[in-house]
Amino acid sequence: MAAPTSTLAEVLVPWFRAQARDLPWRRPGTTAWGVLVSEIMLQQTPVARVEEPWRAWLERWPRPSAMAAAPAADVLRAWGKLGYPRRALRLHAAAQAIAAEHGDIVPADVETLEALPGIGTYTARAVAAFAHGRRVPVVDTNVRRVVARAVHGRAEAGAAATRDLADVDALLPVDETDAATMSAALMELGATVCIARGPRCADCPVLDRCAWQRLGRPAWDGPVRRAQTWAGTDRQVRGRLLDVLRGAPGPVAAEALDAAWRTDAAQRSRCLDSLLVDGLVEQLADGRFALPGEAGDVG
DNA sequence: GAATCGTGGGA
DNA sequence: TTCCCAAGATT
């Protein structure tokens, strides 16, 4: 087998340009704000579930300042059942910061982006690269898996490490636009071909230079992360409670929340408290509960 | 570094 | 049915 002489990017960039899924936030004319919203929505949430809410979101709040002016309750209802509703609250806060401190312009600088609520290592670089064309490594779970296999010959990526950024930076072309496309291509490959379980190696454009393939696709010998439990967890209870409030037209009595989880009153109470602490719920003077800002009580 | 934080679809 | 997991951030 002759060693390939082209770089990974020289294969993946054209592959991406030919094969990339037509996702709404990738279309020409998408604003940096649209990219930012998509990245927040896509955190731990499948693409298929994000497409419609994203469209509706951008139509309703086409600029950060528009969303910034909305009550948090509206934001949480628009977020709907995307999951992890604290993301919605943080996006709200980020929009307010962008409107107030950055002239309603989504920053292009990684450090400035990382200073915004809910924007961490990945999202800051994704916005810098995909919305502003900056040449920065964008490392998500897909990219780490692709690099683990193609470069390091390991079946899984294992825990995230600081080193990941440098690994990916080394794969990026010098050209800014190509670099951003390369990052998108690595993510796309990980999302559609080099997937977690049952990778479709027969469809892989870089199969002939994949270290994992070359080694005979050895099994993962690192630590196995324990399966996430769900039934009966605080997360489930919090979800139920918030679902009641989202579905109600306004504030609700405590009894309405009691009905959402009768299995364990102490757990229900603890979860309601945590929602209050998180700012996802607030209690009115009359004792009822509501989504934040719903009763017109600003700040 | 590990735990926590929603939701729903596919194998 | 049960289990896995999907473009992370925060503490």
PDB file of C-alpha atoms (C1' of nucleotides) in Angstrom:
ATOM      1  CA  MET A   1       0.000   0.000   0.000  1.00  0.00           C
ATOM      2  CA  ALA A   2       1.483   3.246  -1.109  1.00  0.00           C
ATOM      3  CA  ALA A   3       1.471   5.967   1.501  1.00  0.00           C
ATOM      4  CA  PRO A   4      -0.890   8.784   0.474  1.00  0.00           C
ATOM      5  CA  THR A   5       0.964  11.933  -0.394  1.00  0.00           C
ATOM      6  CA  SER A   6      -1.901  14.363   0.015  1.00  0.00           C
ATOM      7  CA  THR A   7      -2.858  15.760   3.384  1.00  0.00           C
ATOM      8  CA  LEU A   8      -6.037  14.874   5.238  1.00  0.00           C
ATOM      9  CA  ALA A   9      -7.365  18.339   4.487  1.00  0.00           C
ATOM     10  CA  GLU A  10      -6.726  17.986   0.779  1.00  0.00           C
ATOM     11  CA  VAL A  11      -9.095  15.041   0.800  1.00  0.00           C
ATOM     12  CA  LEU A  12     -11.645  16.149   3.373  1.00  0.00           C
ATOM     13  CA  VAL A  13     -12.206  19.728   2.203  1.00  0.00           C
ATOM     14  CA  PRO A  14     -13.335  18.678  -1.291  1.00  0.00           C
ATOM     15  CA  TRP A  15     -15.263  15.765   0.226  1.00  0.00           C
ATOM     16  CA  PHE A  16     -17.135  18.168   2.463  1.00  0.00           C
ATOM     17  CA  ARG A  17     -17.875  20.569  -0.375  1.00  0.00           C
ATOM     18  CA  ALA A  18     -19.402  17.689  -2.328  1.00  0.00           C
ATOM     19  CA  GLN A  19     -21.062  15.680   0.428  1.00  0.00           C
ATOM     20  CA  ALA A  20     -22.024  18.033   3.253  1.00  0.00           C
ATOM     21  CA  ARG A  21     -25.589  17.900   4.489  1.00  0.00           C
ATOM     22  CA  ASP A  22     -27.658  20.907   3.542  1.00  0.00           C
ATOM     23  CA  LEU A  23     -28.255  22.265   7.027  1.00  0.00           C
ATOM     24  CA  PRO A  24     -30.094  25.582   7.338  1.00  0.00           C
ATOM     25  CA  TRP A  25     -27.360  27.311   9.343  1.00  0.00           C
ATOM     26  CA  ARG A  26     -24.820  26.421   6.660  1.00  0.00           C
ATOM     27  CA  ARG A  27     -26.660  28.262   3.916  1.00  0.00           C
ATOM     28  CA  PRO A  28     -25.263  31.466   2.457  1.00  0.00           C
ATOM     29  CA  GLY A  29     -26.589  34.528   4.192  1.00  0.00           C
ATOM     30  CA  THR A  30     -26.718  32.955   7.635  1.00  0.00           C
ATOM     31  CA  THR A  31     -25.677  35.613  10.124  1.00  0.00           C
ATOM     32  CA  ALA A  32     -23.123  35.160  12.878  1.00  0.00           C
ATOM     33  CA  TRP A  33     -26.046  35.345  15.270  1.00  0.00           C
ATOM     34  CA  GLY A  34     -27.710  32.485  13.411  1.00  0.00           C
ATOM     35  CA  VAL A  35     -24.534  30.443  13.681  1.00  0.00           C
ATOM     36  CA  LEU A  36     -24.266  31.169  17.391  1.00  0.00           C
ATOM     37  CA  VAL A  37     -27.865  30.138  18.025  1.00  0.00           C
ATOM     38  CA  SER A  38     -27.337  26.926  16.086  1.00  0.00           C
ATOM     39  CA  GLU A  39     -24.222  26.050  18.043  1.00  0.00           C
ATOM     40  CA  ILE A  40     -25.951  26.519  21.378  1.00  0.00           C
ATOM     41  CA  MET A  41     -28.968  24.493  20.275  1.00  0.00           C
ATOM     42  CA  LEU A  42     -26.739  21.717  18.951  1.00  0.00           C
ATOM     43  CA  GLN A  43     -24.946  21.203  22.256  1.00  0.00           C
ATOM     44  CA  GLN A  44     -25.789  17.603  23.139  1.00  0.00           C
ATOM     45  CA  THR A  45     -28.824  17.745  20.876  1.00  0.00           C
ATOM     46  CA  PRO A  46     -29.264  15.938  17.522  1.00  0.00           C
ATOM     47  CA  VAL A  47     -29.346  17.985  14.322  1.00  0.00           C
ATOM     48  CA  ALA A  48     -32.781  16.697  13.325  1.00  0.00           C
ATOM     49  CA  ARG A  49     -34.363  18.125  16.448  1.00  0.00           C
ATOM     50  CA  VAL A  50     -32.745  21.534  16.058  1.00  0.00           C
ATOM     51  CA  GLU A  51     -33.663  22.489  12.500  1.00  0.00           C
ATOM     52  CA  GLU A  52     -37.227  23.680  13.054  1.00  0.00           C
ATOM     53  CA  PRO A  53     -36.720  25.475  16.366  1.00  0.00           C
ATOM     54  CA  TRP A  54     -33.687  27.218  14.855  1.00  0.00           C
ATOM     55  CA  ARG A  55     -35.698  28.542  11.925  1.00  0.00           C
ATOM     56  CA  ALA A  56     -38.469  29.781  14.169  1.00  0.00           C
ATOM     57  CA  TRP A  57     -35.950  31.341  16.548  1.00  0.00           C
ATOM     58  CA  LEU A  58     -34.188  33.373  13.852  1.00  0.00           C
ATOM     59  CA  GLU A  59     -37.457  34.506  12.382  1.00  0.00           C
ATOM     60  CA  ARG A  60     -38.697  35.704  15.737  1.00  0.00           C
ATOM     61  CA  TRP A  61     -35.396  37.116  16.989  1.00  0.00           C
ATOM     62  CA  PRO A  62     -33.257  37.950  13.955  1.00  0.00           C
ATOM     63  CA  ARG A  63     -30.740  39.896  16.035  1.00  0.00           C
ATOM     64  CA  PRO A  64     -29.304  39.527  19.547  1.00  0.00           C
ATOM     65  CA  SER A  65     -30.998  42.733  20.674  1.00  0.00           C
ATOM     66  CA  ALA A  66     -34.406  41.365  19.687  1.00  0.00           C
ATOM     67  CA  MET A  67     -33.981  38.324  21.868  1.00  0.00           C
ATOM     68  CA  ALA A  68     -32.391  40.374  24.603  1.00  0.00           C
ATOM     69  CA  ALA A  69     -35.573  42.413  24.913  1.00  0.00           C
ATOM     70  CA  ALA A  70     -37.813  39.379  25.335  1.00  0.00           C
ATOM     71  CA  PRO A  71     -38.846  38.066  28.762  1.00  0.00           C
ATOM     72  CA  ALA A  72     -37.002  34.930  29.850  1.00  0.00           C
ATOM     73  CA  ALA A  73     -40.354  33.131  29.959  1.00  0.00           C
ATOM     74  CA  ASP A  74     -40.792  33.679  26.222  1.00  0.00           C
ATOM     75  CA  VAL A  75     -37.293  32.399  25.619  1.00  0.00           C
ATOM     76  CA  LEU A  76     -37.914  29.229  27.625  1.00  0.00           C
ATOM     77  CA  ARG A  77     -41.180  28.566  25.812  1.00  0.00           C
ATOM     78  CA  ALA A  78     -39.519  29.079  22.437  1.00  0.00           C
ATOM     79  CA  TRP A  79     -36.788  26.694  23.537  1.00  0.00           C
ATOM     80  CA  GLY A  80     -39.534  24.149  24.062  1.00  0.00           C
ATOM     81  CA  LYS A  81     -38.322  20.607  24.550  1.00  0.00           C
ATOM     82  CA  LEU A  82     -34.832  20.967  23.135  1.00  0.00           C
ATOM     83  CA  GLY A  83     -33.525  19.945  26.536  1.00  0.00           C
ATOM     84  CA  TYR A  84     -31.007  21.452  28.932  1.00  0.00           C
ATOM     85  CA  PRO A  85     -33.052  24.656  29.295  1.00  0.00           C
ATOM     86  CA  ARG A  86     -30.239  26.426  31.096  1.00  0.00           C
ATOM     87  CA  ARG A  87     -28.793  26.807  27.620  1.00  0.00           C
ATOM     88  CA  ALA A  88     -31.748  29.004  26.725  1.00  0.00           C
ATOM     89  CA  LEU A  89     -31.217  31.150  29.772  1.00  0.00           C
ATOM     90  CA  ARG A  90     -27.515  31.515  29.037  1.00  0.00           C
ATOM     91  CA  LEU A  91     -28.200  32.348  25.404  1.00  0.00           C
ATOM     92  CA  HIS A  92     -30.574  35.010  26.652  1.00  0.00           C
ATOM     93  CA  ALA A  93     -27.848  36.453  28.846  1.00  0.00           C
ATOM     94  CA  ALA A  94     -25.339  36.236  26.004  1.00  0.00           C
ATOM     95  CA  ALA A  95     -27.724  38.100  23.708  1.00  0.00           C
ATOM     96  CA  GLN A  96     -28.109  40.820  26.299  1.00  0.00           C
ATOM     97  CA  ALA A  97     -24.342  41.131  26.649  1.00  0.00           C
ATOM     98  CA  ILE A  98     -23.858  41.247  22.882  1.00  0.00           C
ATOM     99  CA  ALA A  99     -26.565  43.880  22.526  1.00  0.00           C
ATOM    100  CA  ALA A 100     -25.320  46.009  25.388  1.00  0.00           C
ATOM    101  CA  GLU A 101     -21.572  45.627  25.162  1.00  0.00           C
ATOM    102  CA  HIS A 102     -20.762  44.627  21.597  1.00  0.00           C
ATOM    103  CA  GLY A 103     -23.037  46.831  19.512  1.00  0.00           C
ATOM    104  CA  ASP A 104     -25.365  43.942  18.707  1.00  0.00           C
ATOM    105  CA  ILE A 105     -22.520  42.288  16.794  1.00  0.00           C
ATOM    106  CA  VAL A 106     -21.508  38.719  17.598  1.00  0.00           C
ATOM    107  CA  PRO A 107     -17.791  38.880  18.499  1.00  0.00           C
ATOM    108  CA  ALA A 108     -15.253  37.157  16.271  1.00  0.00           C
ATOM    109  CA  ASP A 109     -12.529  36.835  18.872  1.00  0.00           C
ATOM    110  CA  VAL A 110     -12.311  33.532  20.735  1.00  0.00           C
ATOM    111  CA  GLU A 111     -11.516  35.087  24.080  1.00  0.00           C
ATOM    112  CA  THR A 112     -14.362  37.567  23.838  1.00  0.00           C
ATOM    113  CA  LEU A 113     -16.744  34.811  22.857  1.00  0.00           C
ATOM    114  CA  GLU A 114     -15.640  32.569  25.712  1.00  0.00           C
ATOM    115  CA  ALA A 115     -16.435  35.353  28.149  1.00  0.00           C
ATOM    116  CA  LEU A 116     -20.101  35.179  27.183  1.00  0.00           C
ATOM    117  CA  PRO A 117     -22.522  32.999  29.188  1.00  0.00           C
ATOM    118  CA  GLY A 118     -22.905  29.465  27.897  1.00  0.00           C
ATOM    119  CA  ILE A 119     -20.076  29.780  25.395  1.00  0.00           C
ATOM    120  CA  GLY A 120     -17.175  27.478  26.158  1.00  0.00           C
ATOM    121  CA  THR A 121     -14.119  26.176  24.353  1.00  0.00           C
ATOM    122  CA  TYR A 122     -15.988  24.486  21.539  1.00  0.00           C
ATOM    123  CA  THR A 123     -18.708  27.037  20.843  1.00  0.00           C
ATOM    124  CA  ALA A 124     -16.351  30.011  20.887  1.00  0.00           C
ATOM    125  CA  ARG A 125     -14.157  28.432  18.215  1.00  0.00           C
ATOM    126  CA  ALA A 126     -17.107  27.198  16.189  1.00  0.00           C
ATOM    127  CA  VAL A 127     -18.493  30.738  15.981  1.00  0.00           C
ATOM    128  CA  ALA A 128     -15.075  32.239  15.249  1.00  0.00           C
ATOM    129  CA  ALA A 129     -14.493  29.749  12.450  1.00  0.00           C
ATOM    130  CA  PHE A 130     -17.919  29.148  10.939  1.00  0.00           C
ATOM    131  CA  ALA A 131     -19.369  32.628  11.346  1.00  0.00           C
ATOM    132  CA  HIS A 132     -16.245  34.732  10.961  1.00  0.00           C
ATOM    133  CA  GLY A 133     -13.834  32.543   9.014  1.00  0.00           C
ATOM    134  CA  ARG A 134     -11.127  32.591  11.654  1.00  0.00           C
ATOM    135  CA  ARG A 135      -8.446  29.944  11.470  1.00  0.00           C
ATOM    136  CA  VAL A 136      -8.939  28.253  14.836  1.00  0.00           C
ATOM    137  CA  PRO A 137      -9.264  24.580  15.704  1.00  0.00           C
ATOM    138  CA  VAL A 138     -12.856  23.556  16.381  1.00  0.00           C
ATOM    139  CA  VAL A 139     -12.984  20.466  18.535  1.00  0.00           C
ATOM    140  CA  ASP A 140     -16.192  18.707  19.413  1.00  0.00           C
ATOM    141  CA  THR A 141     -16.929  15.074  20.203  1.00  0.00           C
ATOM    142  CA  ASN A 142     -17.043  14.195  16.487  1.00  0.00           C
ATOM    143  CA  VAL A 143     -13.670  15.729  15.775  1.00  0.00           C
ATOM    144  CA  ARG A 144     -12.090  14.058  18.773  1.00  0.00           C
ATOM    145  CA  ARG A 145     -13.407  10.687  17.638  1.00  0.00           C
ATOM    146  CA  VAL A 146     -12.161  11.179  14.058  1.00  0.00           C
ATOM    147  CA  VAL A 147      -8.717  12.232  15.270  1.00  0.00           C
ATOM    148  CA  ALA A 148      -8.597   9.366  17.764  1.00  0.00           C
ATOM    149  CA  ARG A 149      -9.210   6.893  14.972  1.00  0.00           C
ATOM    150  CA  ALA A 150      -7.602   8.367  11.877  1.00  0.00           C
ATOM    151  CA  VAL A 151      -4.557   9.866  13.590  1.00  0.00           C
ATOM    152  CA  HIS A 152      -4.018   7.927  16.809  1.00  0.00           C
ATOM    153  CA  GLY A 153      -5.446   4.565  15.808  1.00  0.00           C
ATOM    154  CA  ARG A 154      -7.758   4.339  18.793  1.00  0.00           C
ATOM    155  CA  ALA A 155     -11.396   3.265  18.679  1.00  0.00           C
ATOM    156  CA  GLU A 156     -12.603   6.046  20.973  1.00  0.00           C
ATOM    157  CA  ALA A 157     -11.408   9.451  21.979  1.00  0.00           C
ATOM    158  CA  GLY A 158     -11.603   9.039  25.726  1.00  0.00           C
ATOM    159  CA  ALA A 159     -11.762  12.064  27.965  1.00  0.00           C
ATOM    160  CA  ALA A 160     -11.260  15.495  26.448  1.00  0.00           C
ATOM    161  CA  ALA A 161      -7.798  16.940  26.907  1.00  0.00           C
ATOM    162  CA  THR A 162      -6.061  20.229  26.334  1.00  0.00           C
ATOM    163  CA  ARG A 163      -3.911  18.464  23.773  1.00  0.00           C
ATOM    164  CA  ASP A 164      -6.929  17.981  21.490  1.00  0.00           C
ATOM    165  CA  LEU A 165      -6.750  21.571  20.264  1.00  0.00           C
ATOM    166  CA  ALA A 166      -3.151  21.215  19.165  1.00  0.00           C
ATOM    167  CA  ASP A 167      -3.889  17.890  17.476  1.00  0.00           C
ATOM    168  CA  VAL A 168      -6.556  19.491  15.337  1.00  0.00           C
ATOM    169  CA  ASP A 169      -4.630  22.693  14.726  1.00  0.00           C
ATOM    170  CA  ALA A 170      -1.928  20.577  13.106  1.00  0.00           C
ATOM    171  CA  LEU A 171      -4.478  19.279  10.619  1.00  0.00           C
ATOM    172  CA  LEU A 172      -5.745  22.687   9.508  1.00  0.00           C
ATOM    173  CA  PRO A 173      -4.663  24.198   6.189  1.00  0.00           C
ATOM    174  CA  VAL A 174      -2.951  27.582   6.279  1.00  0.00           C
ATOM    175  CA  ASP A 175      -5.728  29.275   4.359  1.00  0.00           C
ATOM    176  CA  GLU A 176      -8.438  30.662   6.648  1.00  0.00           C
ATOM    177  CA  THR A 177     -11.414  29.640   4.557  1.00  0.00           C
ATOM    178  CA  ASP A 178     -10.043  26.170   3.945  1.00  0.00           C
ATOM    179  CA  ALA A 179      -9.276  25.839   7.650  1.00  0.00           C
ATOM    180  CA  ALA A 180     -12.870  26.559   8.614  1.00  0.00           C
ATOM    181  CA  THR A 181     -14.082  24.133   5.975  1.00  0.00           C
ATOM    182  CA  MET A 182     -11.674  21.512   7.276  1.00  0.00           C
ATOM    183  CA  SER A 183     -13.111  21.856  10.763  1.00  0.00           C
ATOM    184  CA  ALA A 184     -16.622  21.506   9.384  1.00  0.00           C
ATOM    185  CA  ALA A 185     -15.454  18.504   7.368  1.00  0.00           C
ATOM    186  CA  LEU A 186     -14.004  16.758  10.417  1.00  0.00           C
ATOM    187  CA  MET A 187     -17.265  17.287  12.260  1.00  0.00           C
ATOM    188  CA  GLU A 188     -19.282  16.107   9.291  1.00  0.00           C
ATOM    189  CA  LEU A 189     -17.180  12.984   8.909  1.00  0.00           C
ATOM    190  CA  GLY A 190     -17.646  12.175  12.579  1.00  0.00           C
ATOM    191  CA  ALA A 191     -21.365  12.831  12.431  1.00  0.00           C
ATOM    192  CA  THR A 192     -22.173  10.864   9.292  1.00  0.00           C
ATOM    193  CA  VAL A 193     -19.438   8.301   8.613  1.00  0.00           C
ATOM    194  CA  CYS A 194     -17.011   7.924  11.489  1.00  0.00           C
ATOM    195  CA  ILE A 195     -19.858   7.564  13.959  1.00  0.00           C
ATOM    196  CA  ALA A 196     -19.615   6.292  17.510  1.00  0.00           C
ATOM    197  CA  ARG A 197     -21.157   2.897  16.984  1.00  0.00           C
ATOM    198  CA  GLY A 198     -21.026   1.053  13.706  1.00  0.00           C
ATOM    199  CA  PRO A 199     -18.714   3.376  11.770  1.00  0.00           C
ATOM    200  CA  ARG A 200     -19.353   3.240   8.040  1.00  0.00           C
ATOM    201  CA  CYS A 201     -15.753   2.749   7.033  1.00  0.00           C
ATOM    202  CA  ALA A 202     -16.693   1.625   3.534  1.00  0.00           C
ATOM    203  CA  ASP A 203     -17.922   5.164   2.861  1.00  0.00           C
ATOM    204  CA  CYS A 204     -14.931   6.889   4.406  1.00  0.00           C
ATOM    205  CA  PRO A 205     -12.941   9.207   2.146  1.00  0.00           C
ATOM    206  CA  VAL A 206      -9.806   8.803   4.268  1.00  0.00           C
ATOM    207  CA  LEU A 207      -9.960   5.064   4.864  1.00  0.00           C
ATOM    208  CA  ASP A 208      -6.617   4.573   3.100  1.00  0.00           C
ATOM    209  CA  ARG A 209      -4.860   6.792   5.614  1.00  0.00           C
ATOM    210  CA  CYS A 210      -6.729   5.843   8.779  1.00  0.00           C
ATOM    211  CA  ALA A 211      -4.419   4.676  11.563  1.00  0.00           C
ATOM    212  CA  TRP A 212      -7.195   2.726  13.261  1.00  0.00           C
ATOM    213  CA  GLN A 213      -7.944   0.872  10.046  1.00  0.00           C
ATOM    214  CA  ARG A 214      -4.252   0.214   9.476  1.00  0.00           C
ATOM    215  CA  LEU A 215      -3.995  -1.365  12.925  1.00  0.00           C
ATOM    216  CA  GLY A 216      -6.931  -3.657  12.261  1.00  0.00           C
ATOM    217  CA  ARG A 217      -9.466  -1.557  14.160  1.00  0.00           C
ATOM    218  CA  PRO A 218      -8.472  -2.578  17.675  1.00  0.00           C
ATOM    219  CA  ALA A 219     -11.146  -2.390  20.358  1.00  0.00           C
ATOM    220  CA  TRP A 220     -11.177   0.422  22.876  1.00  0.00           C
ATOM    221  CA  ASP A 221      -9.105  -0.531  25.909  1.00  0.00           C
ATOM    222  CA  GLY A 222      -9.622   2.641  27.920  1.00  0.00           C
ATOM    223  CA  PRO A 223     -12.077   3.306  30.727  1.00  0.00           C
ATOM    224  CA  VAL A 224     -15.716   2.656  29.906  1.00  0.00           C
ATOM    225  CA  ARG A 225     -17.989   5.481  30.921  1.00  0.00           C
ATOM    226  CA  ARG A 226     -20.966   4.311  32.910  1.00  0.00           C
ATOM    227  CA  ALA A 227     -24.322   4.485  31.269  1.00  0.00           C
ATOM    228  CA  GLN A 228     -26.410   7.470  32.171  1.00  0.00           C
ATOM    229  CA  THR A 229     -29.447   6.542  34.165  1.00  0.00           C
ATOM    230  CA  TRP A 230     -32.648   8.405  33.669  1.00  0.00           C
ATOM    231  CA  ALA A 231     -35.775   7.043  35.321  1.00  0.00           C
ATOM    232  CA  GLY A 232     -36.365   8.690  38.644  1.00  0.00           C
ATOM    233  CA  THR A 233     -33.495  11.126  38.434  1.00  0.00           C
ATOM    234  CA  ASP A 234     -33.626  14.766  39.396  1.00  0.00           C
ATOM    235  CA  ARG A 235     -33.245  15.589  35.738  1.00  0.00           C
ATOM    236  CA  GLN A 236     -36.457  13.807  34.939  1.00  0.00           C
ATOM    237  CA  VAL A 237     -38.278  15.546  37.767  1.00  0.00           C
ATOM    238  CA  ARG A 238     -36.946  18.963  36.805  1.00  0.00           C
ATOM    239  CA  GLY A 239     -38.067  18.291  33.261  1.00  0.00           C
ATOM    240  CA  ARG A 240     -41.561  17.429  34.414  1.00  0.00           C
ATOM    241  CA  LEU A 241     -41.855  20.510  36.570  1.00  0.00           C
ATOM    242  CA  LEU A 242     -40.627  22.826  33.858  1.00  0.00           C
ATOM    243  CA  ASP A 243     -42.908  21.188  31.339  1.00  0.00           C
ATOM    244  CA  VAL A 244     -45.902  22.117  33.493  1.00  0.00           C
ATOM    245  CA  LEU A 245     -44.805  25.742  33.588  1.00  0.00           C
ATOM    246  CA  ARG A 246     -44.058  25.883  29.857  1.00  0.00           C
ATOM    247  CA  GLY A 247     -47.462  24.493  29.091  1.00  0.00           C
ATOM    248  CA  ALA A 248     -49.356  26.831  31.366  1.00  0.00           C
ATOM    249  CA  PRO A 249     -50.456  30.239  30.077  1.00  0.00           C
ATOM    250  CA  GLY A 250     -49.216  31.923  33.243  1.00  0.00           C
ATOM    251  CA  PRO A 251     -48.276  31.364  36.880  1.00  0.00           C
ATOM    252  CA  VAL A 252     -49.455  28.110  38.453  1.00  0.00           C
ATOM    253  CA  ALA A 253     -50.349  27.077  41.983  1.00  0.00           C
ATOM    254  CA  ALA A 254     -48.045  24.783  43.903  1.00  0.00           C
ATOM    255  CA  GLU A 255     -50.619  21.997  43.617  1.00  0.00           C
ATOM    256  CA  ALA A 256     -50.201  21.934  39.845  1.00  0.00           C
ATOM    257  CA  LEU A 257     -46.522  21.194  40.319  1.00  0.00           C
ATOM    258  CA  ASP A 258     -47.253  18.578  42.955  1.00  0.00           C
ATOM    259  CA  ALA A 259     -49.223  16.680  40.336  1.00  0.00           C
ATOM    260  CA  ALA A 260     -46.203  16.575  38.067  1.00  0.00           C
ATOM    261  CA  TRP A 261     -44.308  14.208  40.386  1.00  0.00           C
ATOM    262  CA  ARG A 262     -46.098  12.355  43.154  1.00  0.00           C
ATOM    263  CA  THR A 263     -43.541   9.585  43.491  1.00  0.00           C
ATOM    264  CA  ASP A 264     -41.371  11.420  45.958  1.00  0.00           C
ATOM    265  CA  ALA A 265     -42.417  14.725  47.475  1.00  0.00           C
ATOM    266  CA  ALA A 266     -39.018  15.421  48.976  1.00  0.00           C
ATOM    267  CA  GLN A 267     -37.350  14.938  45.628  1.00  0.00           C
ATOM    268  CA  ARG A 268     -39.934  17.148  43.976  1.00  0.00           C
ATOM    269  CA  SER A 269     -39.301  19.880  46.488  1.00  0.00           C
ATOM    270  CA  ARG A 270     -35.546  19.600  46.095  1.00  0.00           C
ATOM    271  CA  CYS A 271     -35.857  19.840  42.324  1.00  0.00           C
ATOM    272  CA  LEU A 272     -38.136  22.838  42.478  1.00  0.00           C
ATOM    273  CA  ASP A 273     -35.606  24.535  44.726  1.00  0.00           C
ATOM    274  CA  SER A 274     -32.835  23.794  42.257  1.00  0.00           C
ATOM    275  CA  LEU A 275     -34.910  25.255  39.433  1.00  0.00           C
ATOM    276  CA  LEU A 276     -35.384  28.401  41.498  1.00  0.00           C
ATOM    277  CA  VAL A 277     -31.654  28.564  42.168  1.00  0.00           C
ATOM    278  CA  ASP A 278     -30.944  28.131  38.457  1.00  0.00           C
ATOM    279  CA  GLY A 279     -33.315  30.965  37.619  1.00  0.00           C
ATOM    280  CA  LEU A 280     -35.487  28.703  35.501  1.00  0.00           C
ATOM    281  CA  VAL A 281     -38.463  29.208  37.797  1.00  0.00           C
ATOM    282  CA  GLU A 282     -39.514  31.966  40.127  1.00  0.00           C
ATOM    283  CA  GLN A 283     -41.980  32.170  42.961  1.00  0.00           C
ATOM    284  CA  LEU A 284     -44.426  35.062  43.169  1.00  0.00           C
ATOM    285  CA  ALA A 285     -45.429  36.924  46.302  1.00  0.00           C
ATOM    286  CA  ASP A 286     -48.726  35.038  46.368  1.00  0.00           C
ATOM    287  CA  GLY A 287     -46.887  31.714  46.487  1.00  0.00           C
ATOM    288  CA  ARG A 288     -47.505  30.649  42.921  1.00  0.00           C
ATOM    289  CA  PHE A 289     -44.738  29.615  40.576  1.00  0.00           C
ATOM    290  CA  ALA A 290     -43.928  30.929  37.117  1.00  0.00           C
ATOM    291  CA  LEU A 291     -41.342  31.004  34.379  1.00  0.00           C
ATOM    292  CA  PRO A 292     -38.906  33.884  34.990  1.00  0.00           C
ATOM    293  CA  GLY A 293     -40.185  37.303  33.968  1.00  0.00           C
ATOM    294  CA  GLU A 294     -43.611  35.930  33.231  1.00  0.00           C
ATOM    295  CA  ALA A 295     -45.483  38.102  35.687  1.00  0.00           C
ATOM    296  CA  GLY A 296     -43.868  41.255  34.384  1.00  0.00           C
ATOM    297  CA  ASP A 297     -41.563  41.493  37.365  1.00  0.00           C
ATOM    298  CA  VAL A 298     -38.408  42.554  35.591  1.00  0.00           C
ATOM    299  CA  GLY A 299     -35.237  41.946  37.578  1.00  0.00           C
TER     300      GLY A 299
ATOM    301  C1'  DG B   1     -11.449  15.316  36.901  1.00  0.00           C
ATOM    302  C1'  DA B   2     -16.033  13.932  37.785  1.00  0.00           C
ATOM    303  C1'  DA B   3     -20.828  14.923  38.246  1.00  0.00           C
ATOM    304  C1'  DT B   4     -24.686  17.352  36.761  1.00  0.00           C
ATOM    305  C1'  DC B   5     -27.910  19.114  33.533  1.00  0.00           C
ATOM    306  C1'  DG B   6     -33.261  17.240  29.151  1.00  0.00           C
ATOM    307  C1'  DT B   7     -35.088  14.976  25.593  1.00  0.00           C
ATOM    308  C1'  DG B   8     -36.360  11.666  22.298  1.00  0.00           C
ATOM    309  C1'  DG B   9     -34.984   8.522  18.576  1.00  0.00           C
ATOM    310  C1'  DG B  10     -32.640   4.450  16.889  1.00  0.00           C
ATOM    311  C1'  DA B  11     -30.348  -0.109  17.370  1.00  0.00           C
TER     312       DA B  11
ATOM    313  C1'  DT C   1     -37.621  -3.263  26.266  1.00  0.00           C
ATOM    314  C1'  DT C   2     -33.375  -1.464  27.387  1.00  0.00           C
ATOM    315  C1'  DC C   3     -29.470   0.850  26.356  1.00  0.00           C
ATOM    316  C1'  DC C   4     -26.848   4.237  23.985  1.00  0.00           C
ATOM    317  C1'  DC C   5     -26.139   8.603  22.635  1.00  0.00           C
ATOM    318  C1'  DA C   6     -26.432  13.640  20.229  1.00  0.00           C
ATOM    319  C1'  DA C   7     -22.102  20.149  17.378  1.00  0.00           C
ATOM    320  C1'  DG C   8     -20.927  21.034  25.722  1.00  0.00           C
ATOM    321  C1'  DA C   9     -20.770  24.175  29.663  1.00  0.00           C
ATOM    322  C1'  DT C  10     -20.399  24.742  34.362  1.00  0.00           C
ATOM    323  C1'  DT C  11     -19.149  23.784  39.019  1.00  0.00           C
TER     324       DT C  11
END
